[in-house]
PDB file of C-alpha atoms and ligand atoms in Angstrom:
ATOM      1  CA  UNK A 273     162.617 -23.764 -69.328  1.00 97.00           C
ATOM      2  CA  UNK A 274     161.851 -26.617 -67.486  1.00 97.00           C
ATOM      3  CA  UNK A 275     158.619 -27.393 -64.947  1.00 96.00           C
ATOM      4  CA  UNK A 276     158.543 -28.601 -61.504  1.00 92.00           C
ATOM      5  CA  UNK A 277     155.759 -30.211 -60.187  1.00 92.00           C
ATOM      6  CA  UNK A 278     154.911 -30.757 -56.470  1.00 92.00           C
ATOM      7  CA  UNK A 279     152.938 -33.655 -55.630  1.00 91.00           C
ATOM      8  CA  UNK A 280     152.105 -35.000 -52.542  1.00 93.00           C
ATOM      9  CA  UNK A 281     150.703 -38.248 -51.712  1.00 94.00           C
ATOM     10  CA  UNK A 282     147.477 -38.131 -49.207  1.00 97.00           C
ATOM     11  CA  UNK A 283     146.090 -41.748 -48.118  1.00 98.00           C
ATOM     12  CA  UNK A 284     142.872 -41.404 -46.652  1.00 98.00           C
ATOM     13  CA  UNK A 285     141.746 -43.921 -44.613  1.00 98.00           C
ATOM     14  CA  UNK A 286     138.705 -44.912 -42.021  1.00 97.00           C
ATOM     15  CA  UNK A 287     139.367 -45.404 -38.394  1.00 97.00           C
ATOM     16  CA  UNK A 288     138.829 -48.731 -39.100  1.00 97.00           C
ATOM     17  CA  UNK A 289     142.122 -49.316 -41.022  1.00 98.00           C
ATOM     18  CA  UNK A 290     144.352 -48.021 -38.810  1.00 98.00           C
ATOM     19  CA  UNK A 291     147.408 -49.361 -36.335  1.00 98.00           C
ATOM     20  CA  UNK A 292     146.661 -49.913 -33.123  1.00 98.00           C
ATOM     21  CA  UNK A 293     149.624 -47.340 -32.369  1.00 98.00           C
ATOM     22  CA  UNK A 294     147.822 -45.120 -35.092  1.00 98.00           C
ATOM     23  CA  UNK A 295     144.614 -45.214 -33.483  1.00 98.00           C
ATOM     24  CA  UNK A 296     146.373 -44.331 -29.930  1.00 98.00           C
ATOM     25  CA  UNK A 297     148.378 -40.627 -31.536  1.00 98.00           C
ATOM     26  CA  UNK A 298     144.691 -39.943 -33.290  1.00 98.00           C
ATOM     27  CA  UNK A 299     142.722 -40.920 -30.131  1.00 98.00           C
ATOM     28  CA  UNK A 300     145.124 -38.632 -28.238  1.00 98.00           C
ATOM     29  CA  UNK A 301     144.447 -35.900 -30.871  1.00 98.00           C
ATOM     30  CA  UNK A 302     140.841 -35.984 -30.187  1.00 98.00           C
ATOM     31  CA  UNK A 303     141.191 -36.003 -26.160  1.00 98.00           C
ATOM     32  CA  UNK A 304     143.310 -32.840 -26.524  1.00 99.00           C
ATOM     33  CA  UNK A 305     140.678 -30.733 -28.225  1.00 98.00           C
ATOM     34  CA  UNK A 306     138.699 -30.852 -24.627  1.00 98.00           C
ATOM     35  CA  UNK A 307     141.911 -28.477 -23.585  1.00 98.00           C
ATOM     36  CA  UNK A 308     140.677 -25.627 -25.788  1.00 98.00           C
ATOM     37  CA  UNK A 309     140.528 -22.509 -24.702  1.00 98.00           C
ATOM     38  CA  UNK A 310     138.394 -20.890 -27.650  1.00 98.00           C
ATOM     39  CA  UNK A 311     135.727 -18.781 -26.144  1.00 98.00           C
ATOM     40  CA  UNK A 312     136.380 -16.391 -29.058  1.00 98.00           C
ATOM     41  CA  UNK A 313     136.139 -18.838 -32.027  1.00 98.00           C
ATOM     42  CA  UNK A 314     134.024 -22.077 -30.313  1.00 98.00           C
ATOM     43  CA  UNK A 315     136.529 -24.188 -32.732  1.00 98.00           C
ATOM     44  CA  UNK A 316     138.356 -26.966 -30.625  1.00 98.00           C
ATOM     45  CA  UNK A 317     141.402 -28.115 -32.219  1.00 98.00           C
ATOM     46  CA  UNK A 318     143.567 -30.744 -30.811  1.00 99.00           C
ATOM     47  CA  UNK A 319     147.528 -32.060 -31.759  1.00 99.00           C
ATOM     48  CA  UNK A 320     148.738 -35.002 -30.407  1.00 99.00           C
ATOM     49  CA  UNK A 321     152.637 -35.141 -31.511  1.00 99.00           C
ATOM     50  CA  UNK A 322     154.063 -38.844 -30.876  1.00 98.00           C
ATOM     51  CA  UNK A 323     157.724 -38.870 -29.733  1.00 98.00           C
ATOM     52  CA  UNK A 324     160.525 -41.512 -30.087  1.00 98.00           C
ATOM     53  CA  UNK A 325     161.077 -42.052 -26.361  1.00 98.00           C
ATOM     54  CA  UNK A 326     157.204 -43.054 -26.592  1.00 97.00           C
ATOM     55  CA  UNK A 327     156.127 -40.435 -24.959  1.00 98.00           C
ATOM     56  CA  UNK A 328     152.829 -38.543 -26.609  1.00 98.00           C
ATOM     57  CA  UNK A 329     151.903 -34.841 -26.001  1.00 98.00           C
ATOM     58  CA  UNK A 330     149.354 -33.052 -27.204  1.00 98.00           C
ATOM     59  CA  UNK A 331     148.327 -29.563 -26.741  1.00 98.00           C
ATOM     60  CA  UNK A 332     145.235 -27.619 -27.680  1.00 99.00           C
ATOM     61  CA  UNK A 333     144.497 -24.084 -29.013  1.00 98.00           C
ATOM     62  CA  UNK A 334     144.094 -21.245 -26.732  1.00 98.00           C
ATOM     63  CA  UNK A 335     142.898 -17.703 -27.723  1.00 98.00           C
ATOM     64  CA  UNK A 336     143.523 -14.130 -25.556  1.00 98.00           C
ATOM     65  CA  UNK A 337     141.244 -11.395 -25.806  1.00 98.00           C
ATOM     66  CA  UNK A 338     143.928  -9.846 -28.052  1.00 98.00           C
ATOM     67  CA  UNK A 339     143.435 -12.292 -30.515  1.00 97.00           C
ATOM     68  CA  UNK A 340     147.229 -12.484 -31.978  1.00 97.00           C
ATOM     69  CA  UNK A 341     148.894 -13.609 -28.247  1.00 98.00           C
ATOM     70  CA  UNK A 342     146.978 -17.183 -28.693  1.00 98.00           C
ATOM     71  CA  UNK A 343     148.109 -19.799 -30.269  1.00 98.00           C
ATOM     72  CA  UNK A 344     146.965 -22.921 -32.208  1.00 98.00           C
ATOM     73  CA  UNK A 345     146.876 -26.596 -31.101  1.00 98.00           C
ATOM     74  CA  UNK A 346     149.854 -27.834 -33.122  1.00 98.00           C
ATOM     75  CA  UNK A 347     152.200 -24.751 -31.637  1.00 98.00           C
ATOM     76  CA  UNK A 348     151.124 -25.264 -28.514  1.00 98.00           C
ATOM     77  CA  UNK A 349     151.889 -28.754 -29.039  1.00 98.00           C
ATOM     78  CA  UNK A 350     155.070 -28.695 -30.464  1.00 98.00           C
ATOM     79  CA  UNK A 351     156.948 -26.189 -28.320  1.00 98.00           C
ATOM     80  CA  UNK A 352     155.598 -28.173 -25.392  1.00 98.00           C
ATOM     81  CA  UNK A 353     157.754 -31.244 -26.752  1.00 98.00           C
ATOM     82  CA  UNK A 354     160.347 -29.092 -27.402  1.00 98.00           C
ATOM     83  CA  UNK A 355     160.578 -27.939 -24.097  1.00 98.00           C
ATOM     84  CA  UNK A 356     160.213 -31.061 -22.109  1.00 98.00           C
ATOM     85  CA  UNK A 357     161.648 -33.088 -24.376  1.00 98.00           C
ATOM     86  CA  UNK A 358     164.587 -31.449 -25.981  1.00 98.00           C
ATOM     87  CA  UNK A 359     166.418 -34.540 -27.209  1.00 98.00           C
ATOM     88  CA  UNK A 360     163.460 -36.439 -28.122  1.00 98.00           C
ATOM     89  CA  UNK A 361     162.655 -36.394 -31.874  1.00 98.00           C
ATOM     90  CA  UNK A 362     159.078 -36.567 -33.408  1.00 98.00           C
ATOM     91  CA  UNK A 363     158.028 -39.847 -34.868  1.00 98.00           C
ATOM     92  CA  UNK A 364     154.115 -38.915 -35.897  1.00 98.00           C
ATOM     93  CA  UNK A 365     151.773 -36.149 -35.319  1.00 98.00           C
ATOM     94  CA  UNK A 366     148.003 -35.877 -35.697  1.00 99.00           C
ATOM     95  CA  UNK A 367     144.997 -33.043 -35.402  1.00 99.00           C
ATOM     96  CA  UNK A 368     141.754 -33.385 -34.877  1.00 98.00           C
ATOM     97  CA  UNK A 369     138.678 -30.494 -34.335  1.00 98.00           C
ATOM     98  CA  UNK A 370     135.570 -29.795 -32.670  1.00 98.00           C
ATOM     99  CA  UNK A 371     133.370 -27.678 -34.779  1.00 98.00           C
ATOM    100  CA  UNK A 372     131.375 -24.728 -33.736  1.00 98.00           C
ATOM    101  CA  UNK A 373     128.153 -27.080 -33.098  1.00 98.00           C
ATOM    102  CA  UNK A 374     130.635 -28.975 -30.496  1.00 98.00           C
ATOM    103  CA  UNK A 375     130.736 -32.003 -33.108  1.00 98.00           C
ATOM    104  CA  UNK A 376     133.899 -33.644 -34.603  1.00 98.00           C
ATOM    105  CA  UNK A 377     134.385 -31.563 -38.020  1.00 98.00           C
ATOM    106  CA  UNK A 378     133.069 -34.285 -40.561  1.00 97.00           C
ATOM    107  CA  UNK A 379     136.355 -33.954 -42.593  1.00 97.00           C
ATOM    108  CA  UNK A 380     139.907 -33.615 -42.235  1.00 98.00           C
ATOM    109  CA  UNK A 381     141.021 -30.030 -40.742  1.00 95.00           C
ATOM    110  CA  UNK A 382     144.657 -29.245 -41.779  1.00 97.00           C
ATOM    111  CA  UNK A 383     147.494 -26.968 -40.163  1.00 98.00           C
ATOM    112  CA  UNK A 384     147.899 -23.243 -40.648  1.00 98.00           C
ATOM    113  CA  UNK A 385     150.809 -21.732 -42.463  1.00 97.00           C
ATOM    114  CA  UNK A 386     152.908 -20.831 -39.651  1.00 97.00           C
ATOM    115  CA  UNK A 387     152.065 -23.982 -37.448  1.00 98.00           C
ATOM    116  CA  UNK A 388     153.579 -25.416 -40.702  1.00 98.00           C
ATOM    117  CA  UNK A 389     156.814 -23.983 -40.599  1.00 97.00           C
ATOM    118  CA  UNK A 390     156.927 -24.200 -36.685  1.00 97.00           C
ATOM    119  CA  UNK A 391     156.271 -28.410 -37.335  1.00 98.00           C
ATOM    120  CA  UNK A 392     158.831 -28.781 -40.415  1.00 97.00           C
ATOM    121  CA  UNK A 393     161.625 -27.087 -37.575  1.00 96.00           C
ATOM    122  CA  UNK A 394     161.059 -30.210 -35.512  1.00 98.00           C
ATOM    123  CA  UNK A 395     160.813 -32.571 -38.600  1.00 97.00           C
ATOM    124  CA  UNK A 396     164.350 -31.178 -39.567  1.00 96.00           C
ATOM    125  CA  UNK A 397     165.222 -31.993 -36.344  1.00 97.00           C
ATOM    126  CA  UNK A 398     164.420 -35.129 -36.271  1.00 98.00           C
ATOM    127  CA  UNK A 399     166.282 -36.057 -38.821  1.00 97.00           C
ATOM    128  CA  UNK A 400     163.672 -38.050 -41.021  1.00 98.00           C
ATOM    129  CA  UNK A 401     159.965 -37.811 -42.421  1.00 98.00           C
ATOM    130  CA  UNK A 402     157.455 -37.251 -40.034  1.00 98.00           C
ATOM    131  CA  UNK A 403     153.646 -38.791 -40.834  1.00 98.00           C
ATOM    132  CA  UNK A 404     151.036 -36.002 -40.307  1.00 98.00           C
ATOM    133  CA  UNK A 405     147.395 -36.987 -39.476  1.00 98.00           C
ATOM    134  CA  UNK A 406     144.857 -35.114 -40.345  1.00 98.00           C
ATOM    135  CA  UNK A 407     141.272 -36.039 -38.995  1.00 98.00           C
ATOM    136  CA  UNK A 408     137.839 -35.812 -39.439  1.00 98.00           C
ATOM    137  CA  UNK A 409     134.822 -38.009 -38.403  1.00 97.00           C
ATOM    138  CA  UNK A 410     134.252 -39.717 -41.380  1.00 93.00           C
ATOM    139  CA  UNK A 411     137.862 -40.266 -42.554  1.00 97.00           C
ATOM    140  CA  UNK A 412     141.509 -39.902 -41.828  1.00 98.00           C
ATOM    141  CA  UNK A 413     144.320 -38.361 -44.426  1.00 98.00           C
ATOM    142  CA  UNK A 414     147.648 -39.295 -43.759  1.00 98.00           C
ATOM    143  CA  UNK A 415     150.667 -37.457 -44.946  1.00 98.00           C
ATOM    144  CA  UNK A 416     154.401 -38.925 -45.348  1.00 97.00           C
ATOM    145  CA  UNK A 417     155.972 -35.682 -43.711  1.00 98.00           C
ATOM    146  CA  UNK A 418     155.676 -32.101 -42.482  1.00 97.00           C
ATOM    147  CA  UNK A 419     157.741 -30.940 -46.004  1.00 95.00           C
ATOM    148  CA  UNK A 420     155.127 -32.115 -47.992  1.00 96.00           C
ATOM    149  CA  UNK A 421     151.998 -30.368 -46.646  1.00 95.00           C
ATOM    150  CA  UNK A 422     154.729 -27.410 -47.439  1.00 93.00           C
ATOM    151  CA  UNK A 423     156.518 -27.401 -50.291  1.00 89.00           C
ATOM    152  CA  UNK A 424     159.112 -24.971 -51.211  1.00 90.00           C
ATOM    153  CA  UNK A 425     159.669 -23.884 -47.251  1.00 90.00           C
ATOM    154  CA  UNK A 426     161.858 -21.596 -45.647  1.00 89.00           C
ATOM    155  CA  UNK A 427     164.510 -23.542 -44.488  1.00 80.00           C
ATOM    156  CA  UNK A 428     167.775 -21.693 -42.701  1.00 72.00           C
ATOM    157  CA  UNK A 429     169.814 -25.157 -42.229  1.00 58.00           C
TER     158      UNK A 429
HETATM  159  N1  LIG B 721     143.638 -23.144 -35.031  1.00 80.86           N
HETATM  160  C1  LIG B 721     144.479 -24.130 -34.599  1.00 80.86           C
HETATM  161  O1  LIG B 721     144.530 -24.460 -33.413  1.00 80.86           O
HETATM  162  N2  LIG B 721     145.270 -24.718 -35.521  1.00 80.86           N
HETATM  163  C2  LIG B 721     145.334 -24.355 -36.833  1.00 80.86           C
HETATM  164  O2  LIG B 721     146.165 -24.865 -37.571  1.00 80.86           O
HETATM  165  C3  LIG B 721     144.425 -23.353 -37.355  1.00 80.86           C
HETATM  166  C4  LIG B 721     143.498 -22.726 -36.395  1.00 80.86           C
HETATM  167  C5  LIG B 721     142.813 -22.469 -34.027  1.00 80.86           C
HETATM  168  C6  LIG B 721     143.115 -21.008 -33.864  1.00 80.86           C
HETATM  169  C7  LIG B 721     141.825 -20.491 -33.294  1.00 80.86           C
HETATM  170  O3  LIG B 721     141.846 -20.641 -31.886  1.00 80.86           O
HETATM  171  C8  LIG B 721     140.773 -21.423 -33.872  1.00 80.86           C
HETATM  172  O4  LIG B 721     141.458 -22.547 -34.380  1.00 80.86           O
HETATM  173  C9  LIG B 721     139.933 -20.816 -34.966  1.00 80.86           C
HETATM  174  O5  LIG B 721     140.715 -20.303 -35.969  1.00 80.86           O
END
């Protein structure tokens, strides 16, 4: 028998410490949560997905009355880069939310499980790691790639 362990590496970080460039994608991230449409839910969530013809898009979640035909901020985010910018390849990606009492969530919100699997498609793409931003008011946690806020994914190439 033999044990594999999975470990990812999270830096968190105050707004304080980052890039100039960083501060741009996050700043973007923010902006895009006022594109919510969440009447349903009141949570805002924003993705801002930085790509290497330095171009940023960012997209925002926006629910339907049948609750499964909307879609979250990263989706919507990513399959608008995809579509606009076919040969362009993701270089960095950050999410930000608006709580339920309209206020930036105090802590880091991360992605759901299939806007996961939608993001690593793109990161494959790309070719190479792709830095994932998570934010919250107070601090920032960084990620070195898509892969490793989802280990073990299904992966057809
Ligand atoms: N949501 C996102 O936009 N991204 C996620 O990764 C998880 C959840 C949205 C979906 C819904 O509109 C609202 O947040 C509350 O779940």
């Amino acid at each position: 028998m033999k044990e594999i362990d999975i470990l990812t590496k999270i830096t968190a970080r105050g707004y304080d410490e980052l890039s100039p460039e960083e501060r741009e994608l996050t700043d973007a991230a923010w902006n895009a949560t006022k594109g919510a449409y969440a009447p349903y839910s009141n949570f805002s969530v924003g993705a801002a997905i930085r790509l290497d013809n330095g171009v940023i898009v960012t997209g925002a979640n926006q629910e339907n009355a049948a609750f499964s035909s909307g879609t979250c901020a990263e989706r919507s985010a990513c399959f608008y880069a995809g579509a606009n910018y076919p040969q362009a390849k993701f270089t960095a990606i950050a999410i930000a939310a608006v709580g339920t009492d309209k206020k930036r969530v105090p802590n880091p919100v991360a992605p759901c499980g299939a806007c996961r699997q939608a993001l690593l498609e793109y990161e494959t793409l790309a070719g190479h790691n792709v830095p994932v931003m998570l934010l919250g008011e107070n601090e920032v946690y960084t990620l070195p790639s898509v892969k490793s806020l989802m280990p073990l994914a299904f992966t057809e190439f």
